[in-house]
C-alpha atoms as a PDB file:
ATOM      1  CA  UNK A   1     122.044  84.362  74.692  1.00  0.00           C
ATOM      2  CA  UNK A   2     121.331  81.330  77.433  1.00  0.00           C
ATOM      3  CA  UNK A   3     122.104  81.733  81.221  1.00  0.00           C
ATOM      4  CA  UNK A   4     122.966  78.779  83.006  1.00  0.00           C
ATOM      5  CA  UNK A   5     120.052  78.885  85.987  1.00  0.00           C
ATOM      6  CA  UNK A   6     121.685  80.037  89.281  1.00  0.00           C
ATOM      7  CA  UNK A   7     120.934  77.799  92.168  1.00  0.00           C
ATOM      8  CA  UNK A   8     117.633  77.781  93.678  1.00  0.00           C
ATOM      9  CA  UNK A   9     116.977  79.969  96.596  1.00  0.00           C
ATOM     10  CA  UNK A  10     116.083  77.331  98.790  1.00  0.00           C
ATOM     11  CA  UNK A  11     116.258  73.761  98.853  1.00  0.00           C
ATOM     12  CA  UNK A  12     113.776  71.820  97.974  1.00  0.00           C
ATOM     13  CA  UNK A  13     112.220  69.556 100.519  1.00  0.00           C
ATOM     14  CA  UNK A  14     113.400  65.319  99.944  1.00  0.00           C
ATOM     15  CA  UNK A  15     111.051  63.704  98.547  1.00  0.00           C
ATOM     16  CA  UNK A  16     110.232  60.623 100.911  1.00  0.00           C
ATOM     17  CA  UNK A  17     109.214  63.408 103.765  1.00  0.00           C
ATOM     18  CA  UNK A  18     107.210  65.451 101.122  1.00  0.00           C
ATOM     19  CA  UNK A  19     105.289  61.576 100.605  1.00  0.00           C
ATOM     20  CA  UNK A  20     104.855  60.920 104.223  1.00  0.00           C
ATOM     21  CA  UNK A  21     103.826  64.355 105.263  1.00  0.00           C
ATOM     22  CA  UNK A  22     101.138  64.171 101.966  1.00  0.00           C
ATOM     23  CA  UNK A  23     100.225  60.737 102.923  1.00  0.00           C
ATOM     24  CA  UNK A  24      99.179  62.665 106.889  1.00  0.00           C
ATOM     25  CA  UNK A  25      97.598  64.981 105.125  1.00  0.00           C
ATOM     26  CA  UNK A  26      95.817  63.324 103.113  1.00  0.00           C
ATOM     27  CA  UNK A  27      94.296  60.975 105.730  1.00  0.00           C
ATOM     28  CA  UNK A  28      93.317  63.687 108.160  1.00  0.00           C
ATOM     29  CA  UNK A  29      91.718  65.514 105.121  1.00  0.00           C
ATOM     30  CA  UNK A  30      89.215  62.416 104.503  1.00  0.00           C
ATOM     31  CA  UNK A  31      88.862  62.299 108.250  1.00  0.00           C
ATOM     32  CA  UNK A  32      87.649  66.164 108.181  1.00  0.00           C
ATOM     33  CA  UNK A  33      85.687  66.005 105.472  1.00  0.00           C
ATOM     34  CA  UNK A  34      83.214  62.862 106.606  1.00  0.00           C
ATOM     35  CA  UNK A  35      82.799  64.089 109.972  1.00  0.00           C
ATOM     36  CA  UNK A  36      81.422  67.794 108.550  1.00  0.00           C
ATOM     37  CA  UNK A  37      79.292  65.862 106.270  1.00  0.00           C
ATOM     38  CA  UNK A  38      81.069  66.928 102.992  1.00  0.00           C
ATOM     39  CA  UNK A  39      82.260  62.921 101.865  1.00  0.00           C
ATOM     40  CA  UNK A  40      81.800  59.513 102.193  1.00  0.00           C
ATOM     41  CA  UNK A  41      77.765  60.305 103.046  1.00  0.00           C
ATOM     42  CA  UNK A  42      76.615  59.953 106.448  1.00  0.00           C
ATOM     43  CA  UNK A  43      78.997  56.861 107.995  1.00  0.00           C
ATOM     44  CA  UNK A  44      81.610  59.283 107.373  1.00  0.00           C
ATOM     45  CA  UNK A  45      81.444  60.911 110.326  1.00  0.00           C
ATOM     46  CA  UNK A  46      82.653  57.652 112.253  1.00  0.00           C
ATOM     47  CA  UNK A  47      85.712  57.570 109.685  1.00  0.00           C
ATOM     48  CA  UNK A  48      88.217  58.541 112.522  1.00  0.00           C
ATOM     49  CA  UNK A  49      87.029  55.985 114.856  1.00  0.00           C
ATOM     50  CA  UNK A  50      86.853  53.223 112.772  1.00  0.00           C
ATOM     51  CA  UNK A  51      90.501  53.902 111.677  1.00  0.00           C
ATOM     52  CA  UNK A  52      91.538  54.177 115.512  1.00  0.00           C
ATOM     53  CA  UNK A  53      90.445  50.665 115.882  1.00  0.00           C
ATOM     54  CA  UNK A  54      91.679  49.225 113.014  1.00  0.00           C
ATOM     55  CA  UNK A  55      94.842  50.806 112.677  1.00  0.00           C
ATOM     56  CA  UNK A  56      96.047  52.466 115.714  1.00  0.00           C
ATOM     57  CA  UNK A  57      98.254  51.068 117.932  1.00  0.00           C
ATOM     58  CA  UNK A  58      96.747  49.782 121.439  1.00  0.00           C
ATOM     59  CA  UNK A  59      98.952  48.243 124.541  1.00  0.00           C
ATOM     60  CA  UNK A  60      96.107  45.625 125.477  1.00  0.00           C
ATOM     61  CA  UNK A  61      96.132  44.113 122.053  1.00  0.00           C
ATOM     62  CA  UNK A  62     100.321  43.817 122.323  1.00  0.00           C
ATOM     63  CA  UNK A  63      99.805  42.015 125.714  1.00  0.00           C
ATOM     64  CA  UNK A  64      97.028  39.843 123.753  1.00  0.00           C
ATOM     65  CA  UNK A  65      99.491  38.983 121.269  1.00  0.00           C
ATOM     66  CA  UNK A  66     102.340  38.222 123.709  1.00  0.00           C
ATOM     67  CA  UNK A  67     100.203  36.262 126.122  1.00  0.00           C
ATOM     68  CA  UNK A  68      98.722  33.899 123.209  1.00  0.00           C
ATOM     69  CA  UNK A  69     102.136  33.758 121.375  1.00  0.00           C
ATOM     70  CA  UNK A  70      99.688  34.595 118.260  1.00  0.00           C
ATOM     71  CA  UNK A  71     100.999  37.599 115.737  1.00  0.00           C
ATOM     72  CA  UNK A  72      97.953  38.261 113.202  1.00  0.00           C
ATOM     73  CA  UNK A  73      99.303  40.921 110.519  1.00  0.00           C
ATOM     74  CA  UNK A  74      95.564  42.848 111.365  1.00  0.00           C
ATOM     75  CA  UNK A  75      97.727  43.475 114.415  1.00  0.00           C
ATOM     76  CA  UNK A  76     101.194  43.785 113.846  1.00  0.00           C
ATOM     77  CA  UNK A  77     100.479  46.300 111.013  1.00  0.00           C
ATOM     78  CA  UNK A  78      99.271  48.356 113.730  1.00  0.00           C
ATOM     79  CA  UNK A  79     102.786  49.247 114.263  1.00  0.00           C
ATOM     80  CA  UNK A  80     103.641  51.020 110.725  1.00  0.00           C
ATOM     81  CA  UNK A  81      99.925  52.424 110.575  1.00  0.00           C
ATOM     82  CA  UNK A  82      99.201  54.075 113.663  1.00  0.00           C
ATOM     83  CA  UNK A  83     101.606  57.130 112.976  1.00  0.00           C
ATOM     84  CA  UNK A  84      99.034  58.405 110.084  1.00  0.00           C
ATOM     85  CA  UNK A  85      95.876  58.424 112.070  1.00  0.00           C
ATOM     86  CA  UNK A  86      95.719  61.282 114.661  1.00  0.00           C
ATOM     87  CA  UNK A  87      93.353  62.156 117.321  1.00  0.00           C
ATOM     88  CA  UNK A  88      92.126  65.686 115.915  1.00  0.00           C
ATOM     89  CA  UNK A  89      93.309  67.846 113.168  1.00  0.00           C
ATOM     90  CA  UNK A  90      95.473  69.771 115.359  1.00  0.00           C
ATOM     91  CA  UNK A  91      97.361  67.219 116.566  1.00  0.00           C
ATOM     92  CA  UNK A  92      98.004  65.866 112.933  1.00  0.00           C
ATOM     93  CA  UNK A  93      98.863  69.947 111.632  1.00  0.00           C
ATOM     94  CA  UNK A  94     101.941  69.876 114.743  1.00  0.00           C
ATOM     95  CA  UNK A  95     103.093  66.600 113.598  1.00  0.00           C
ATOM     96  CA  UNK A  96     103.079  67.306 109.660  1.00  0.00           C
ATOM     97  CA  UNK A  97     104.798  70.760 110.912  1.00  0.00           C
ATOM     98  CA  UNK A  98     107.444  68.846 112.728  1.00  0.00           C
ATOM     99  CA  UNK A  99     108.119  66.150 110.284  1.00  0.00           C
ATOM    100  CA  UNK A 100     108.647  69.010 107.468  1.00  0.00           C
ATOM    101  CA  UNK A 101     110.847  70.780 109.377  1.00  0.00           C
ATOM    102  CA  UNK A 102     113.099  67.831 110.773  1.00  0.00           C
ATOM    103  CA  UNK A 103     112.820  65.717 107.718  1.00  0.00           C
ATOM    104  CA  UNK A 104     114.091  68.114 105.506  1.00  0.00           C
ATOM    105  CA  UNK A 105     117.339  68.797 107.701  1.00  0.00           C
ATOM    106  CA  UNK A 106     117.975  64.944 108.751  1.00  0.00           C
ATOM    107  CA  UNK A 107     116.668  64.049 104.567  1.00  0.00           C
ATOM    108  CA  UNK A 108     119.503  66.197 103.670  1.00  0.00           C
ATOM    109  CA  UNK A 109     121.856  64.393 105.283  1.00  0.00           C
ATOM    110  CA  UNK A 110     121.185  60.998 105.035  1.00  0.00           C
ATOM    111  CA  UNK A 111     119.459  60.169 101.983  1.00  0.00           C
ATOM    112  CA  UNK A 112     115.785  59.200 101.460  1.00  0.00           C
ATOM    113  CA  UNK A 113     115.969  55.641 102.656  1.00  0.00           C
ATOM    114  CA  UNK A 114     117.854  55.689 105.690  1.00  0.00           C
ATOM    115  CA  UNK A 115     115.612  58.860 106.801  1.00  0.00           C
ATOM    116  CA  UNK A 116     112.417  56.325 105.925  1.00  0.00           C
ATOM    117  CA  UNK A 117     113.936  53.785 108.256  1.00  0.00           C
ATOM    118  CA  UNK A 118     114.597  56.131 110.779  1.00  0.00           C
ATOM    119  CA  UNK A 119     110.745  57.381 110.612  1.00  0.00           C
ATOM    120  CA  UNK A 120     109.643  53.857 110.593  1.00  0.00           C
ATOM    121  CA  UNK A 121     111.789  51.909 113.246  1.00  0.00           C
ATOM    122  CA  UNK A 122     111.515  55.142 115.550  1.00  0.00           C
ATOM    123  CA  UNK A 123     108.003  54.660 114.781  1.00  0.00           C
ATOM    124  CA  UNK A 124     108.197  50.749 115.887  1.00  0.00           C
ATOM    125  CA  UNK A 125     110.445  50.873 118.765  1.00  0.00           C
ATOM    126  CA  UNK A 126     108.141  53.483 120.372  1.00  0.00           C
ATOM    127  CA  UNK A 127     104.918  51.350 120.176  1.00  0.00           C
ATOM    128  CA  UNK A 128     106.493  48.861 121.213  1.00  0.00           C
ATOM    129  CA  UNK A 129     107.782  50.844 124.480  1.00  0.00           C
ATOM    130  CA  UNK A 130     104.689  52.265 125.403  1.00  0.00           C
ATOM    131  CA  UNK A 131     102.674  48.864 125.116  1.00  0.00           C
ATOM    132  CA  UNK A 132     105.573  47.162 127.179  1.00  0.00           C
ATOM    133  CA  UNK A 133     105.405  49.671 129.679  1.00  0.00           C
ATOM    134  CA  UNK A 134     102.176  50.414 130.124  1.00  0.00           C
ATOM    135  CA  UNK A 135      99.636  47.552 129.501  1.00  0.00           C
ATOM    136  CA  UNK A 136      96.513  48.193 129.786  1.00  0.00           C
ATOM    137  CA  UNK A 137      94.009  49.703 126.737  1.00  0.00           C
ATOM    138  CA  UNK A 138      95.702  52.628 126.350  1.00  0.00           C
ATOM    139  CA  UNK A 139      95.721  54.039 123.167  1.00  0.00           C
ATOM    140  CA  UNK A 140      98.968  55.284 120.858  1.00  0.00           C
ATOM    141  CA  UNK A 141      98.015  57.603 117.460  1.00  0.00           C
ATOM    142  CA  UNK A 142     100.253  60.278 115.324  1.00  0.00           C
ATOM    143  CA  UNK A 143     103.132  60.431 114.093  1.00  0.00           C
ATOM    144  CA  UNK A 144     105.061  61.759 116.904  1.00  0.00           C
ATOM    145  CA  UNK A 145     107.300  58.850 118.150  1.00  0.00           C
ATOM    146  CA  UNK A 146     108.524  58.694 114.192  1.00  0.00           C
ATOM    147  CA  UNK A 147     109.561  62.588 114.666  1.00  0.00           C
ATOM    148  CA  UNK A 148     111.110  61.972 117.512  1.00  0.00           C
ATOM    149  CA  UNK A 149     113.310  59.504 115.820  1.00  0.00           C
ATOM    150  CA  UNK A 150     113.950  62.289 113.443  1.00  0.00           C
ATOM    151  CA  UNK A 151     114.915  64.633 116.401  1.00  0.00           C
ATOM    152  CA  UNK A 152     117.301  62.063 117.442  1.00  0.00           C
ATOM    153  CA  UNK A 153     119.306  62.269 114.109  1.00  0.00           C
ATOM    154  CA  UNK A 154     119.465  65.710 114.197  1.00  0.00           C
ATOM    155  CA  UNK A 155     120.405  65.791 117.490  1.00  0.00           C
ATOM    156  CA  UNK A 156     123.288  62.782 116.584  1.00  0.00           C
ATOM    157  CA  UNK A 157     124.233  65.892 113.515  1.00  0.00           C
ATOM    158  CA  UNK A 158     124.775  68.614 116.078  1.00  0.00           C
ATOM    159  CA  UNK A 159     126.390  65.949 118.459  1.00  0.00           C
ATOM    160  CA  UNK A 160     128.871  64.819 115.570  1.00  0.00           C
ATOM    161  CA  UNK A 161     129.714  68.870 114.808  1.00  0.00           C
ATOM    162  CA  UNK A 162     130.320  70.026 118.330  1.00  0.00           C
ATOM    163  CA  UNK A 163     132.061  66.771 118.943  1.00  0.00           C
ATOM    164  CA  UNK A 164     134.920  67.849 116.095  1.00  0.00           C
ATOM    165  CA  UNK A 165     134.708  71.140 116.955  1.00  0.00           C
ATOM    166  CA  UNK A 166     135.633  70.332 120.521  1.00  0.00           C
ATOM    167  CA  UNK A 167     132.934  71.808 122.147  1.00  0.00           C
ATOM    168  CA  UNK A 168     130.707  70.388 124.911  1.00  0.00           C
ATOM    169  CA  UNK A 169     128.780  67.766 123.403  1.00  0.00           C
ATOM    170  CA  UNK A 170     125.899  67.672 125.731  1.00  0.00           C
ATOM    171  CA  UNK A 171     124.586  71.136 124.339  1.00  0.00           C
ATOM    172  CA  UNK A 172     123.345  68.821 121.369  1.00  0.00           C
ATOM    173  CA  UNK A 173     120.285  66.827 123.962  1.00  0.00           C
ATOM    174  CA  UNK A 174     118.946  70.767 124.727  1.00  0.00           C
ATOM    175  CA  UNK A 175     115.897  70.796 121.917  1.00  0.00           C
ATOM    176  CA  UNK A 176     114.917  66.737 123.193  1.00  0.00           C
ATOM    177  CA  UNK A 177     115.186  68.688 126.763  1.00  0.00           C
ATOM    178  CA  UNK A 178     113.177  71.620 125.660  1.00  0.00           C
ATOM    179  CA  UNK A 179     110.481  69.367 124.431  1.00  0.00           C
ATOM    180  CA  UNK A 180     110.193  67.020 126.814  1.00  0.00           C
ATOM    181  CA  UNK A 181     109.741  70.284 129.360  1.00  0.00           C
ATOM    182  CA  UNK A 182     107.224  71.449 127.274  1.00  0.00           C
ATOM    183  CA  UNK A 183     105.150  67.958 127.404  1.00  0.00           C
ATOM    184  CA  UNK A 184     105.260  68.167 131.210  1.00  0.00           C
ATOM    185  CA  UNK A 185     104.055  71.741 131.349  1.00  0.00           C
ATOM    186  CA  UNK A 186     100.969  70.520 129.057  1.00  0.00           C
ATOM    187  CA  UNK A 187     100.598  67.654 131.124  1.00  0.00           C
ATOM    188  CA  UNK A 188      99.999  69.308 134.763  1.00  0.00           C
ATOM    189  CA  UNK A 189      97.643  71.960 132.655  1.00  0.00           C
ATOM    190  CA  UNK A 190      95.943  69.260 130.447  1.00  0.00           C
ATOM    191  CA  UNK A 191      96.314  66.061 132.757  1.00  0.00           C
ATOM    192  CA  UNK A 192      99.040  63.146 132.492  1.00  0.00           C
ATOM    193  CA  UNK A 193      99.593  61.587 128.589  1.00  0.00           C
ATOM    194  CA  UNK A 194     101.760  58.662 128.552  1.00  0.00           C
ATOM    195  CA  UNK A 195     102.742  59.073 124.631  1.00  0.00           C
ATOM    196  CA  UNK A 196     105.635  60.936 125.935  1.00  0.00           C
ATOM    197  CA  UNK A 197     107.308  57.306 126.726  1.00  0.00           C
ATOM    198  CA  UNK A 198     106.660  56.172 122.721  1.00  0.00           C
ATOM    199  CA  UNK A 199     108.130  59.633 121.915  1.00  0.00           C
ATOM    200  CA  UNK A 200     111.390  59.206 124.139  1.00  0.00           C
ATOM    201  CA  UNK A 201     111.894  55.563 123.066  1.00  0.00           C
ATOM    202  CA  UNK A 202     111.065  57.070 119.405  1.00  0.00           C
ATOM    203  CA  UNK A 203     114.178  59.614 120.272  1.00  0.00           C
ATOM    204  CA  UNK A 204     116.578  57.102 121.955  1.00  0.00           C
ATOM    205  CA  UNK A 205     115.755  54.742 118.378  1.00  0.00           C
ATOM    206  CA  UNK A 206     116.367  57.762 115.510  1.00  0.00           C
ATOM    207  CA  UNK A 207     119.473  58.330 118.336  1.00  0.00           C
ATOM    208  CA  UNK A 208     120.987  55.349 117.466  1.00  0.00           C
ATOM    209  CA  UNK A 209     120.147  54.414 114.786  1.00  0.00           C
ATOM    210  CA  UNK A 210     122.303  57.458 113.481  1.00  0.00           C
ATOM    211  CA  UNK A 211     125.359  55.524 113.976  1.00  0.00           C
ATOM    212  CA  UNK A 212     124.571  52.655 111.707  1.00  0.00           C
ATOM    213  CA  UNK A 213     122.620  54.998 108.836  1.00  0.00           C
ATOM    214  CA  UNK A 214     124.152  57.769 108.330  1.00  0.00           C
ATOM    215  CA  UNK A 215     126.526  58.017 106.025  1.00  0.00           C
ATOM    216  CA  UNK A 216     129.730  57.315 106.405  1.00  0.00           C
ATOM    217  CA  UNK A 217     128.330  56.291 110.351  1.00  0.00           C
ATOM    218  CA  UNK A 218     129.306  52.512 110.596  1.00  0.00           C
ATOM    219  CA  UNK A 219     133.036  53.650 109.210  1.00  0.00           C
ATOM    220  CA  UNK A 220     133.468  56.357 112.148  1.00  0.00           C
ATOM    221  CA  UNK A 221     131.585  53.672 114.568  1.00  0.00           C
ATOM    222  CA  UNK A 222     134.077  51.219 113.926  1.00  0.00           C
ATOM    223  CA  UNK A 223     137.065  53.423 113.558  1.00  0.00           C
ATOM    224  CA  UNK A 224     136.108  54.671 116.908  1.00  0.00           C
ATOM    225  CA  UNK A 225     136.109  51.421 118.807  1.00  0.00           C
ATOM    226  CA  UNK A 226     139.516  50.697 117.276  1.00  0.00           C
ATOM    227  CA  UNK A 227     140.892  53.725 119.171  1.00  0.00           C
ATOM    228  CA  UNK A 228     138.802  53.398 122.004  1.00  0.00           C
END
């Protein structure tokens, strides 16, 4: 006698965040490893700073580019490449943790492709941001402004439920609020960080982005301009 198998107790995570959170972990794990001495022999321990300057994302080298009108792809791969090398272990465990945890309710949702293209033009627009706005040789690592993005679809989900459920719509911008708080409490402790302005143009991307990708988006979009 067969039994049909019931449905799994929980869902299981979508596969393109499960590959970008392994492809995180996976980097910081070299990283760890060569600087404690256990891979790579002894020019591992530079491993992490040789991948800063190669592939993370710096504002003097954007103002380079637009000053000399010159756009080598040793540069402008900077943009897609800088959200997998982090400053420190911890700061890649929070943004693995956050990219699980938002992935798997915006992957849901959306499918695995538009969720990718939220990670990576979130990921995009907020380099581009910060080097805009800041200048200088400041430097932009993780995968933060990409989360963000992915905290801006969720936060276009809960804005799309309250909206037809008639309830105040704004209530949907209170975990982006929360967050952003939390960032400003860290920075009078810790000293000012500026990668809160990749991570709020990272937001105001996945944001809108939400109304082109999701599905059925561009139908309401357009439907609502009609009526509008």
């Amino acid at each position: 006698m067969s039994h049909a198998p019931g449905p799994a107790p929980v869902n299981p995570l979508p596969p393109v965040v499960v590959a970008l959170f392994l492809l995180i972990v996976a980097v910081e794990v070299a990283f760890s490893l060569g600087a404690r001495g256990l891979a790579g022999g002894p020019g591992a321990v530079g491993w992490r700073a040789a991948a800063i300057e190669t592939y993370g994302f710096n504002a003097a080298i954007l103002d380079w580019m637009r000053v000399t009108g010159q756009w080598p792809l040793e540069h402008l791969q900077r943009f897609v490449t800088y959200p997998f090398v982090h400053a420190s272990f911890t700061h890649a465990l929070f943004a693995a943790i956050m990219l699980l945890a938002l992935g798997k309710m915006v992957g849901e949702v959306f499918g695995a492709v538009a969720t990718l293209g939220v990670f990576a033009v979130s990921s995009v627009v907020g380099a581009a941001v910060f080097g805009l706005l800041l200048g200088g040789s400041q430097w932009l690592l993780g995968a933060f402004p990409g989360v963000y993005g992915l905290i801006g679809a969720f936060t276009w989900l809960l804005w799309m439920r309250l909206g037809q459920m008639g309830a105040q719509q704004i209530r949907a911008f209170t975990l982006i609020g929360v967050l952003l708080g939390i960032q400003l409490i860290f920075g009078l402790l810790f000293g000012p960080y500026n990668d809160w302005i990749a991570d709020l143009a990272g937001f105001g991307a996945g944001f809108l982005m939400s109304f082109f990708v999701s599905p059925g988006g561009w139908t309401r979009l357009r439907a609502r301009m009609r009526r509008d």
